[in-house]
PDB file of C-alpha atoms and ligand atoms in Angstrom:
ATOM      1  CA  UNK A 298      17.096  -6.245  15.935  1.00  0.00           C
ATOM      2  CA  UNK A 299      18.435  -3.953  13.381  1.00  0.00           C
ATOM      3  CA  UNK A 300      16.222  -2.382  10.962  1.00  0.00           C
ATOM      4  CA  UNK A 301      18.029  -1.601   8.616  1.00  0.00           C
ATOM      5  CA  UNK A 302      18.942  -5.850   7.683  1.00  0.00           C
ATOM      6  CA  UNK A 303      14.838  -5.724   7.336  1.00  0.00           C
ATOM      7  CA  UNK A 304      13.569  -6.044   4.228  1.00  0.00           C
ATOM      8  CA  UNK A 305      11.110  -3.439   3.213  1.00  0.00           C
ATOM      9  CA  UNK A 306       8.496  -2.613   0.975  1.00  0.00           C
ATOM     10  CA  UNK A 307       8.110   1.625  -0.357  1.00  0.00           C
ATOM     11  CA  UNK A 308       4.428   1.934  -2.026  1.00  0.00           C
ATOM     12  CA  UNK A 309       4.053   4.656  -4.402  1.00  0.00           C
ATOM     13  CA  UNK A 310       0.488   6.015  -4.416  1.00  0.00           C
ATOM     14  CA  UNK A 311       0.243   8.499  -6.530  1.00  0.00           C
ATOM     15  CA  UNK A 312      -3.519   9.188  -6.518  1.00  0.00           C
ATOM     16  CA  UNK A 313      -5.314  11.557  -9.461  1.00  0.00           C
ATOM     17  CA  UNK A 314      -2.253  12.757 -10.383  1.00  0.00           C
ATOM     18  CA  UNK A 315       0.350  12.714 -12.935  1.00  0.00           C
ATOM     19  CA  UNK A 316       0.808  12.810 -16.852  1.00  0.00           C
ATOM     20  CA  UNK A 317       3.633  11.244 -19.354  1.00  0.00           C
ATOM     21  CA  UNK A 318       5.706  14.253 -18.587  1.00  0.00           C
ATOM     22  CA  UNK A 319       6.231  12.863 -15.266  1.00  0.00           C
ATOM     23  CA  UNK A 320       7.950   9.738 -16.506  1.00  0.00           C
ATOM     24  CA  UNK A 321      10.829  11.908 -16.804  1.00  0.00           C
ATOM     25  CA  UNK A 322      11.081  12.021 -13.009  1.00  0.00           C
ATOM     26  CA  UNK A 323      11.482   8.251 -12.585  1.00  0.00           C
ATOM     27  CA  UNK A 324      14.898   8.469 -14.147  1.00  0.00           C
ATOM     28  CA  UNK A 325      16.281   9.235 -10.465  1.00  0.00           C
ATOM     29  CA  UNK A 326      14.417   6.711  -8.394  1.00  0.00           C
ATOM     30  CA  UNK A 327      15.587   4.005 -11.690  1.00  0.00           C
ATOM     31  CA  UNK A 328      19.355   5.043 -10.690  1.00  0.00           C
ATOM     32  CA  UNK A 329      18.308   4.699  -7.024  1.00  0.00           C
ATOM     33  CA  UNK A 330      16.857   1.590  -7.143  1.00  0.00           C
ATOM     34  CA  UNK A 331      19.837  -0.163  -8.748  1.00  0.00           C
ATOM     35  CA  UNK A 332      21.987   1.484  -6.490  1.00  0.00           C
ATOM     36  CA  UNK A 333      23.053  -0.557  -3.083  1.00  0.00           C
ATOM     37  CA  UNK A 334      21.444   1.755  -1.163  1.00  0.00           C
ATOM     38  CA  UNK A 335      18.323  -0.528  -1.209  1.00  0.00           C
ATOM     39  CA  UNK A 336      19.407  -3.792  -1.534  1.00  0.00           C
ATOM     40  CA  UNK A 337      17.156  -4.405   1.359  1.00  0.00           C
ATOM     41  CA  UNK A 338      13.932  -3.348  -0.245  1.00  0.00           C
ATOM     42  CA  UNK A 339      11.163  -3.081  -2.630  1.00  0.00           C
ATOM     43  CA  UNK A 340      10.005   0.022  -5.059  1.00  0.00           C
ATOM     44  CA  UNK A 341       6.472   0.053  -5.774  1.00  0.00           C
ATOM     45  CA  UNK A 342       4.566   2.766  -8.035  1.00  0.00           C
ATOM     46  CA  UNK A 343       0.970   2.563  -8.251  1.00  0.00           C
ATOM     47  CA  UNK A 344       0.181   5.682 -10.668  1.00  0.00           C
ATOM     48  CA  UNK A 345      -3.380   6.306 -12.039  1.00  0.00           C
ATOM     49  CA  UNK A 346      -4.420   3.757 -14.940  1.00  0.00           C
ATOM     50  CA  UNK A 347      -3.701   6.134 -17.939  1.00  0.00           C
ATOM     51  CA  UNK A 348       0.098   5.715 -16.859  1.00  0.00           C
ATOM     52  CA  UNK A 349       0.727   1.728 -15.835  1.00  0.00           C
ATOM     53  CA  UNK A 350       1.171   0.712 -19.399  1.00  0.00           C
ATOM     54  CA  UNK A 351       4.259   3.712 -19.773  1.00  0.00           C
ATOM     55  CA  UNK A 352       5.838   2.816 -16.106  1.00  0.00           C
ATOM     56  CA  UNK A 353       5.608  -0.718 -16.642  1.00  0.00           C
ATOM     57  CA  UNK A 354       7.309  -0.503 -20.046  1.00  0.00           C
ATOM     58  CA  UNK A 355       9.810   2.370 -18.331  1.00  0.00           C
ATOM     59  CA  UNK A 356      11.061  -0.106 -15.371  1.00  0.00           C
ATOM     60  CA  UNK A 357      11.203  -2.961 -17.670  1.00  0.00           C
ATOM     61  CA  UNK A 358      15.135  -3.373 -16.839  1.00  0.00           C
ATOM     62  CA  UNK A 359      14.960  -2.699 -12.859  1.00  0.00           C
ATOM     63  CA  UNK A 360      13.354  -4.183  -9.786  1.00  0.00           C
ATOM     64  CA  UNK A 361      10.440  -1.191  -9.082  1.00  0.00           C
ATOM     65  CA  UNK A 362       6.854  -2.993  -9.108  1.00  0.00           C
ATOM     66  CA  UNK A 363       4.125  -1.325 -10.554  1.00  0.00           C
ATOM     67  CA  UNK A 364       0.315  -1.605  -8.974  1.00  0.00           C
ATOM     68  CA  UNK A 365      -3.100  -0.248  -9.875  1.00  0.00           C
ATOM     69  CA  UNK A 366      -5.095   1.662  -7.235  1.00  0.00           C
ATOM     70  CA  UNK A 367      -8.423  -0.044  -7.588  1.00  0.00           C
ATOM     71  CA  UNK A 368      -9.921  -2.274 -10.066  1.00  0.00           C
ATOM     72  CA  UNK A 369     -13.468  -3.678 -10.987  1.00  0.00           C
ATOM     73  CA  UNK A 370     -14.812  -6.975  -8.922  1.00  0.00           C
ATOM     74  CA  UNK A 371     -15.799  -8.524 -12.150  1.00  0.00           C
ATOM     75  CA  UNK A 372     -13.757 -11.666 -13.814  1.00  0.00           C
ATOM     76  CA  UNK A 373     -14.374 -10.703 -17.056  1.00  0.00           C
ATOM     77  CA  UNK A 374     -14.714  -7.954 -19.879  1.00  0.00           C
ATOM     78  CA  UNK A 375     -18.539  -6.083 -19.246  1.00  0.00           C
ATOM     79  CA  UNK A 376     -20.538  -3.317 -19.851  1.00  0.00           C
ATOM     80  CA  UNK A 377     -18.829  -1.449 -16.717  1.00  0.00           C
ATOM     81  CA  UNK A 378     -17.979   2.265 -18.219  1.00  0.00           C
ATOM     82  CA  UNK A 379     -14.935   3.646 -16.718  1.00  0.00           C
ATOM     83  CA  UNK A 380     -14.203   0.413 -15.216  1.00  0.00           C
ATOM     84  CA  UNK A 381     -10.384  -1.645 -14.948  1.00  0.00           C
ATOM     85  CA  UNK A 382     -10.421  -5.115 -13.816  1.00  0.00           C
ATOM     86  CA  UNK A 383      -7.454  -7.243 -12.586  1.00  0.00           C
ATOM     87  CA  UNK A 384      -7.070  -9.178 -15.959  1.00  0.00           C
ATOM     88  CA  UNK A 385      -6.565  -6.297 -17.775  1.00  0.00           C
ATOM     89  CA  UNK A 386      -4.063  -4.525 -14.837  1.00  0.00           C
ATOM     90  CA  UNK A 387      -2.116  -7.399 -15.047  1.00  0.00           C
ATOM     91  CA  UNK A 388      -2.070  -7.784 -18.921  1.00  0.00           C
ATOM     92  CA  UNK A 389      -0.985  -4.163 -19.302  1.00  0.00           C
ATOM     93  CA  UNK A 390       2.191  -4.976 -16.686  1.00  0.00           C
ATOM     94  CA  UNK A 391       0.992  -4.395 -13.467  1.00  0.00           C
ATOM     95  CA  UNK A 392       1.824  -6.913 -10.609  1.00  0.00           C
ATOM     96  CA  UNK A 393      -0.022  -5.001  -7.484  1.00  0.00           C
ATOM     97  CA  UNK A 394      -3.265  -3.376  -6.543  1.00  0.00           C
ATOM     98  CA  UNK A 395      -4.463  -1.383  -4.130  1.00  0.00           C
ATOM     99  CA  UNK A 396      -7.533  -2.268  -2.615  1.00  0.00           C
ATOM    100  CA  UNK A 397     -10.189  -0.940  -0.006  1.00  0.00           C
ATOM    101  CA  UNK A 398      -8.463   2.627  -0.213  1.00  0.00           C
ATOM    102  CA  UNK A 399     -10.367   4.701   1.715  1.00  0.00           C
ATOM    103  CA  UNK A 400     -10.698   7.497  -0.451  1.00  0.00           C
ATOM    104  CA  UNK A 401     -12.747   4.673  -2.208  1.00  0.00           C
ATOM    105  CA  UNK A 402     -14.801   3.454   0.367  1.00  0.00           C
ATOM    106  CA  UNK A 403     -15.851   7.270   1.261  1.00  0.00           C
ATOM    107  CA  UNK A 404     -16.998   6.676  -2.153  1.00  0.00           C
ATOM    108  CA  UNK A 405     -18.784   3.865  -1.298  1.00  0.00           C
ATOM    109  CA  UNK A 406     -16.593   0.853  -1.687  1.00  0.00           C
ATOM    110  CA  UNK A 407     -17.885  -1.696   1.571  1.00  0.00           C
ATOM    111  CA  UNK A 408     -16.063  -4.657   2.743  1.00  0.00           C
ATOM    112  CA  UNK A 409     -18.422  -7.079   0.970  1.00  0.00           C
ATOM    113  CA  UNK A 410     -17.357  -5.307  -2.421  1.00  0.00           C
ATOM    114  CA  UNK A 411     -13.617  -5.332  -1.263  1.00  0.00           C
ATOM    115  CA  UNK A 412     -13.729  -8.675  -0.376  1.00  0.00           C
ATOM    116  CA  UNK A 413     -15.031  -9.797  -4.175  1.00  0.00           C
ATOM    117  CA  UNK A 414     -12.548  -7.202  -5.442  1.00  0.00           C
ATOM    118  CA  UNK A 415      -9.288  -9.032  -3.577  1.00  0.00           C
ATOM    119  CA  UNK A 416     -10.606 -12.232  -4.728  1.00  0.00           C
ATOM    120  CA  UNK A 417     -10.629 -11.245  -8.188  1.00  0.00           C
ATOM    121  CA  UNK A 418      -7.091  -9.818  -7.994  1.00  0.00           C
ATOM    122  CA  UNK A 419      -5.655 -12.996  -6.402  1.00  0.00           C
ATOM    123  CA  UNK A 420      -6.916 -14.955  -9.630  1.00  0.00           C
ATOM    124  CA  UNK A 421      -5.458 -12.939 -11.516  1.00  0.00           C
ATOM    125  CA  UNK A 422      -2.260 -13.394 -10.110  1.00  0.00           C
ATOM    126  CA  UNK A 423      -1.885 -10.008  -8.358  1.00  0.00           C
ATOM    127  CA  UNK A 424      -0.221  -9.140  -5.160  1.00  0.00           C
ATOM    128  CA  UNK A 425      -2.914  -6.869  -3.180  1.00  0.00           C
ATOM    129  CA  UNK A 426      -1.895  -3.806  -0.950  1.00  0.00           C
ATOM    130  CA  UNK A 427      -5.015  -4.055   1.256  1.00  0.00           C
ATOM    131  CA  UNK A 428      -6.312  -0.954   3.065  1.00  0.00           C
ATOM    132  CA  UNK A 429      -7.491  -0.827   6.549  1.00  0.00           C
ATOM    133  CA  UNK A 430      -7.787   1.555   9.207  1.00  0.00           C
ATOM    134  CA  UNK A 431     -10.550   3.577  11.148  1.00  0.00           C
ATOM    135  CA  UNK A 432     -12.315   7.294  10.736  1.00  0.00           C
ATOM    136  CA  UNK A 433     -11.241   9.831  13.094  1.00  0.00           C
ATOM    137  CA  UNK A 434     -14.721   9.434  15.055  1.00  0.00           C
ATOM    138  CA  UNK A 435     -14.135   5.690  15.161  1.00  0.00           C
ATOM    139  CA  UNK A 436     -10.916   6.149  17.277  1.00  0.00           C
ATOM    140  CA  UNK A 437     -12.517   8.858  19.466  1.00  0.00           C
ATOM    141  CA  UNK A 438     -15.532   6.531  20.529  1.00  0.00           C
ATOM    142  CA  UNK A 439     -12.509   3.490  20.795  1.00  0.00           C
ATOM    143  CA  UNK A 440     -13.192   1.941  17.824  1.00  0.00           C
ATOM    144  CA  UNK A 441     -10.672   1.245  15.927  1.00  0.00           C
ATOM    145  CA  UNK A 442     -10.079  -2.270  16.995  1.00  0.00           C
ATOM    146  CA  UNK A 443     -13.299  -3.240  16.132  1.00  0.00           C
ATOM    147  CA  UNK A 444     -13.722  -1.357  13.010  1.00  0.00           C
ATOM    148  CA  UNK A 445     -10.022  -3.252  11.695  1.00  0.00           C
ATOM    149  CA  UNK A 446     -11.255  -6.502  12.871  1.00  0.00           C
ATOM    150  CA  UNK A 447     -14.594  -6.180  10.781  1.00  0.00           C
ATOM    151  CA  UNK A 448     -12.313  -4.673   7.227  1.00  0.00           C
ATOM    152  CA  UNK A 449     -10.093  -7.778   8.190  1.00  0.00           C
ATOM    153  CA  UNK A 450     -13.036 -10.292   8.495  1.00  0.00           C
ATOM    154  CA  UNK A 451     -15.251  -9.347   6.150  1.00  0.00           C
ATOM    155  CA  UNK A 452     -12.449  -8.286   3.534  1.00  0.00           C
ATOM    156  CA  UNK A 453     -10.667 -11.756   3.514  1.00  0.00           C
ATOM    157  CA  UNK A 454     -13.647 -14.027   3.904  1.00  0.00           C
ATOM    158  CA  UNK A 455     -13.344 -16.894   2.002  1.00  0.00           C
ATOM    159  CA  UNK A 456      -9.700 -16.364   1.260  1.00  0.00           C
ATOM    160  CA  UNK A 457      -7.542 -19.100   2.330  1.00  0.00           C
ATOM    161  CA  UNK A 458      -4.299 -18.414   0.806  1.00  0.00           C
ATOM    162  CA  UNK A 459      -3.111 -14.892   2.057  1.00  0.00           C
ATOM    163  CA  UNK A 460       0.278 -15.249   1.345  1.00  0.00           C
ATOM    164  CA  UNK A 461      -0.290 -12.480  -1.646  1.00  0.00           C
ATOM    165  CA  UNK A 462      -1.703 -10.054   0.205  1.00  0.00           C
ATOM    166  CA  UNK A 463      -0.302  -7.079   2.152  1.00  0.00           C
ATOM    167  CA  UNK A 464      -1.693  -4.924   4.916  1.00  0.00           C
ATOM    168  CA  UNK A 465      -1.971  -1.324   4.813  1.00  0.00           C
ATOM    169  CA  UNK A 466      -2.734  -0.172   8.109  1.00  0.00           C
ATOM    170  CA  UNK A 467      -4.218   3.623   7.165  1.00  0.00           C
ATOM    171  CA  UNK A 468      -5.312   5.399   9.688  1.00  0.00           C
ATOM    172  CA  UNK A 469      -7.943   7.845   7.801  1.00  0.00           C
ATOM    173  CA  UNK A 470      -7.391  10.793  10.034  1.00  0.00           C
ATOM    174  CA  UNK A 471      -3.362  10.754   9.304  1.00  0.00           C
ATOM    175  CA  UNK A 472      -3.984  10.915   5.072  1.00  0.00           C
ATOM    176  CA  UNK A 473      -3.035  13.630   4.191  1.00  0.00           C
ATOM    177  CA  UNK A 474      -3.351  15.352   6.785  1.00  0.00           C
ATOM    178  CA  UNK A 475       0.440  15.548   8.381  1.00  0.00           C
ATOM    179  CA  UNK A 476      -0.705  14.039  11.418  1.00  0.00           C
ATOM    180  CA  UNK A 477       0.571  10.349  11.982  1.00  0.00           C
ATOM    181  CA  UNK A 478      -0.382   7.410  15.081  1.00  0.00           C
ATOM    182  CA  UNK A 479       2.204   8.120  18.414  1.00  0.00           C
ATOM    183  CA  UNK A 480       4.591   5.235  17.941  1.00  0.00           C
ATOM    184  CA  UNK A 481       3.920   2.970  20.654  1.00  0.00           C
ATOM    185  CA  UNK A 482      -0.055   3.207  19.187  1.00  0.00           C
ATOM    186  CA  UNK A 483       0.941   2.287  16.067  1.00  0.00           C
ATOM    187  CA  UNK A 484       3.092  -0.600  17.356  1.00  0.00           C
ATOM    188  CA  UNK A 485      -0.025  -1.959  19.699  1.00  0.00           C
ATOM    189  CA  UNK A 486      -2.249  -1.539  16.394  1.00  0.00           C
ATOM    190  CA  UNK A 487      -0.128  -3.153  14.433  1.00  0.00           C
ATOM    191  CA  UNK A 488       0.335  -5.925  16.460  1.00  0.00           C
ATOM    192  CA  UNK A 489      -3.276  -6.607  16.807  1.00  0.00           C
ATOM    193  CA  UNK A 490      -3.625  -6.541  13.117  1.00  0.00           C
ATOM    194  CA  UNK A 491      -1.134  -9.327  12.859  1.00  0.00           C
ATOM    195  CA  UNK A 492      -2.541 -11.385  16.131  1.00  0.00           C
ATOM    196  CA  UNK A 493      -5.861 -11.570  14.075  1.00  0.00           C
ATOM    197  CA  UNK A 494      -3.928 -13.868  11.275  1.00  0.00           C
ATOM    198  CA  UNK A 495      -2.651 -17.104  12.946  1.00  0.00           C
ATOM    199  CA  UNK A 496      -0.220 -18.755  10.810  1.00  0.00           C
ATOM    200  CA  UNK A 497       1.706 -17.033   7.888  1.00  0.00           C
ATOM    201  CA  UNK A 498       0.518 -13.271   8.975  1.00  0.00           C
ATOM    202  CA  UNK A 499       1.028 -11.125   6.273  1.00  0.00           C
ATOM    203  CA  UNK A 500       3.363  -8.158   5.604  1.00  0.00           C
ATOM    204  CA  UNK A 501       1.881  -4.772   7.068  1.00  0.00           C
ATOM    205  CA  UNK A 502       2.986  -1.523   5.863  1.00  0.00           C
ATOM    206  CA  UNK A 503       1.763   2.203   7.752  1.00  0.00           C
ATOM    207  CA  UNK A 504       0.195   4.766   5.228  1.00  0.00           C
ATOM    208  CA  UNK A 505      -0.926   8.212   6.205  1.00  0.00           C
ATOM    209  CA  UNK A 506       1.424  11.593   5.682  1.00  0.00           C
ATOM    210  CA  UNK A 507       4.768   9.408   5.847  1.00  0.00           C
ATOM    211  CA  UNK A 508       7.151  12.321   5.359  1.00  0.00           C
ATOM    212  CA  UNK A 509      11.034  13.076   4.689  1.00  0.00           C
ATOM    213  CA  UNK A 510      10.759  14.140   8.977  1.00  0.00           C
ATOM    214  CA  UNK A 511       8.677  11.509  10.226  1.00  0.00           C
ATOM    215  CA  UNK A 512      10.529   8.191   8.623  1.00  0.00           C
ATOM    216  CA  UNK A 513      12.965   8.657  11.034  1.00  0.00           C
ATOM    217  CA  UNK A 514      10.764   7.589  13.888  1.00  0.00           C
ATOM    218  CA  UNK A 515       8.092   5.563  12.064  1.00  0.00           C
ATOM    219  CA  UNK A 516      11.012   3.361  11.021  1.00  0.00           C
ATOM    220  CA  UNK A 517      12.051   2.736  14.782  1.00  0.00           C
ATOM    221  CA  UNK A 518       8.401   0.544  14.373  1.00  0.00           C
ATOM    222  CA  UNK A 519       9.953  -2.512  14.445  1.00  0.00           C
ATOM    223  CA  UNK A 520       6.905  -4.603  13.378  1.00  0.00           C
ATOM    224  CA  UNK A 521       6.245  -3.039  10.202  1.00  0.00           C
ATOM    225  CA  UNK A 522       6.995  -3.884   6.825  1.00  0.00           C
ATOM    226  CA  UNK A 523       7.027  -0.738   4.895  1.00  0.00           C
ATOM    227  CA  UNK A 524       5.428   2.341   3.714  1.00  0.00           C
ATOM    228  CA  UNK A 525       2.183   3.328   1.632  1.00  0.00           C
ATOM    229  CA  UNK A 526       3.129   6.923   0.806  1.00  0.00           C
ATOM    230  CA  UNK A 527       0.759   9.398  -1.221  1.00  0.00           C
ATOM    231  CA  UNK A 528       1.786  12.940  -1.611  1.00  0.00           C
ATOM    232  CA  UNK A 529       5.730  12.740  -0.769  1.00  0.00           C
ATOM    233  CA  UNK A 530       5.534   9.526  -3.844  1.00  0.00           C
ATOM    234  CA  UNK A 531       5.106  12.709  -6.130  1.00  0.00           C
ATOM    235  CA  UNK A 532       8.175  14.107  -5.602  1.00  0.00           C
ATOM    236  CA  UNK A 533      11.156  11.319  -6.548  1.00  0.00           C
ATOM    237  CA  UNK A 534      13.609  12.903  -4.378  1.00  0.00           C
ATOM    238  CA  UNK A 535      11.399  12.826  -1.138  1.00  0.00           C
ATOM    239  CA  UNK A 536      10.552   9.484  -1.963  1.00  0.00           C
ATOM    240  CA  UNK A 537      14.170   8.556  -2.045  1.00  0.00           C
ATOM    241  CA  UNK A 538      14.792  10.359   0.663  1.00  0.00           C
ATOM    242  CA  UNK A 539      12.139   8.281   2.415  1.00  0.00           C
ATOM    243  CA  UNK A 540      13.600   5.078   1.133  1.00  0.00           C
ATOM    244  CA  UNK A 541      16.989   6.331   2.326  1.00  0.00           C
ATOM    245  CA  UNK A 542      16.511   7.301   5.709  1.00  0.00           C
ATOM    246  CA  UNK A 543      14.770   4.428   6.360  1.00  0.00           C
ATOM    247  CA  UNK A 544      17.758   2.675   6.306  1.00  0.00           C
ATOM    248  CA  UNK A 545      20.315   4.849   7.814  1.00  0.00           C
TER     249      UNK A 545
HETATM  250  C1  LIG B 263      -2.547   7.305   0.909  1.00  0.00           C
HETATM  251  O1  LIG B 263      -3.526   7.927   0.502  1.00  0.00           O
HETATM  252  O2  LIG B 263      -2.428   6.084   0.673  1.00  0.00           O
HETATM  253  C2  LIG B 263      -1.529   8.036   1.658  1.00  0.00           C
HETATM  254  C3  LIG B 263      -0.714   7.385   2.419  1.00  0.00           C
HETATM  255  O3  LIG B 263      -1.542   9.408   1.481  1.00  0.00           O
HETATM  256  P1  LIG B 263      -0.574  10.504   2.179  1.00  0.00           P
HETATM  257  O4  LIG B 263       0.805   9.895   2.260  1.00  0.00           O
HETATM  258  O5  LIG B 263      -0.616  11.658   1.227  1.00  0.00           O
HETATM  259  O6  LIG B 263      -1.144  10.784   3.503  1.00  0.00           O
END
């Protein structure tokens, strides 16, 4: 098995930050991603709300996808102030969205609400990057197989067709935090997460403080599908570098 002939998915999460100015910076990973350098992968920017519109219209002639990071449960316009739903993501150009975060369920967010929240994305004919992953205290007390069976169960009841959603295994110790799982950890965990789908198991992809240093052993993971990357997606020519590495 060669990982390089796998294809891969690169998720963008660019968080609370960002402005127009920093469309300028996408002119790089634009070149990059029509280069052959990744001919064996996918580009995927999820930037904050106030920029999908701008980035959508910006790759318009290239293969990057663009997500949003969360979006309202509802189905339809309501009185929700400060609310997005997946209708209106996917009318302003987006084709992905993050869901289950856990910078959002710290806020709050619980599987129940996740679970309407992927629902509503599916309809509206969005591809959903779905978080998982335990709490630092989880793992101590041996959690963490529990706690990702429960996300998994409770996030995907009722969902019978899961061929449009991905898996984001994120550990929430290792966000931002420059600490990642010991390989052979995040191989077993990874497996598991896959065991508990039994036919068509989706794509999962490792987030938490994916670096420029630490690709080159999180991409010896052979049972991964990609990378949800926060901080280094800020910076185009880490994330390239990212990208790159990954397949060399
Ligand atoms: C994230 O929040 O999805 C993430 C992976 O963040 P970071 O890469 O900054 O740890």
């Amino acid at each position: 098995f060669i990982m390089t002939n796998k294809y891969m998915y690169f998720v963008a999460n660019w968080k609370m930050y960002g402005a127009l100015s920093s469309l300028n910076t996408l002119n790089k990973v634009i070149k990059f991603s029509k280069s052959k350098d990744i001919n064996k992968g996918r580009l995927i920017y999820c930037p904050p709300y106030t920029l999908i519109s701008s980035f959508s219209k910006k790759f318009k002639n290239c293969q990057i996808g663009i997500g949003g990071q969360n979006c309202h449960e509802g189905e339809n316009y309501g009185p929700y102030t400060g609310s997005v739903n997946a209708h209106m993501l996917k009318n302003i150009g987006a084709q992905f969205v993050i869901i289950g975060h856990s910078e959002n369920r710290e806020r709050g967010e619980n599987d129940k609400l996740i679970n309407l929240k992927i629902k509503s994305a599916l309809r509206a004919k969005l591809k959903v990057i779905f978080c998982i992953g335990e709490t630092l205290n989880q793992k101590k007390q041996k959690k963490t197989r529990s706690i990702l069976s429960k996300q998994i169960k409770v996030g995907l009841n009722n969902i019978k067709n899961k061929s449009n959603i991905f898996i984001a295994y994120e550990p929430v110790w290792a966000i931002g935090s420059g600490f990642i799982p010991k390989s052979e950890d995040l191989f077993t965990t990874v497996q598991y997460i896959k065991s508990k789908f039994k036919v068509n198991f989706p794509k999962v992809l490792y987030g938490g403080s994916v670096n420029t240093q630490n690709i080159t052993s999180l991409k010896e993971i052979n049972n991964l599908d990609g990378f949800l990357i926060g901080g280094a997606s800020q910076n185009a020519k880490k994330f390239i570098d990212i990208v790159k590495k990954t397949y060399t």
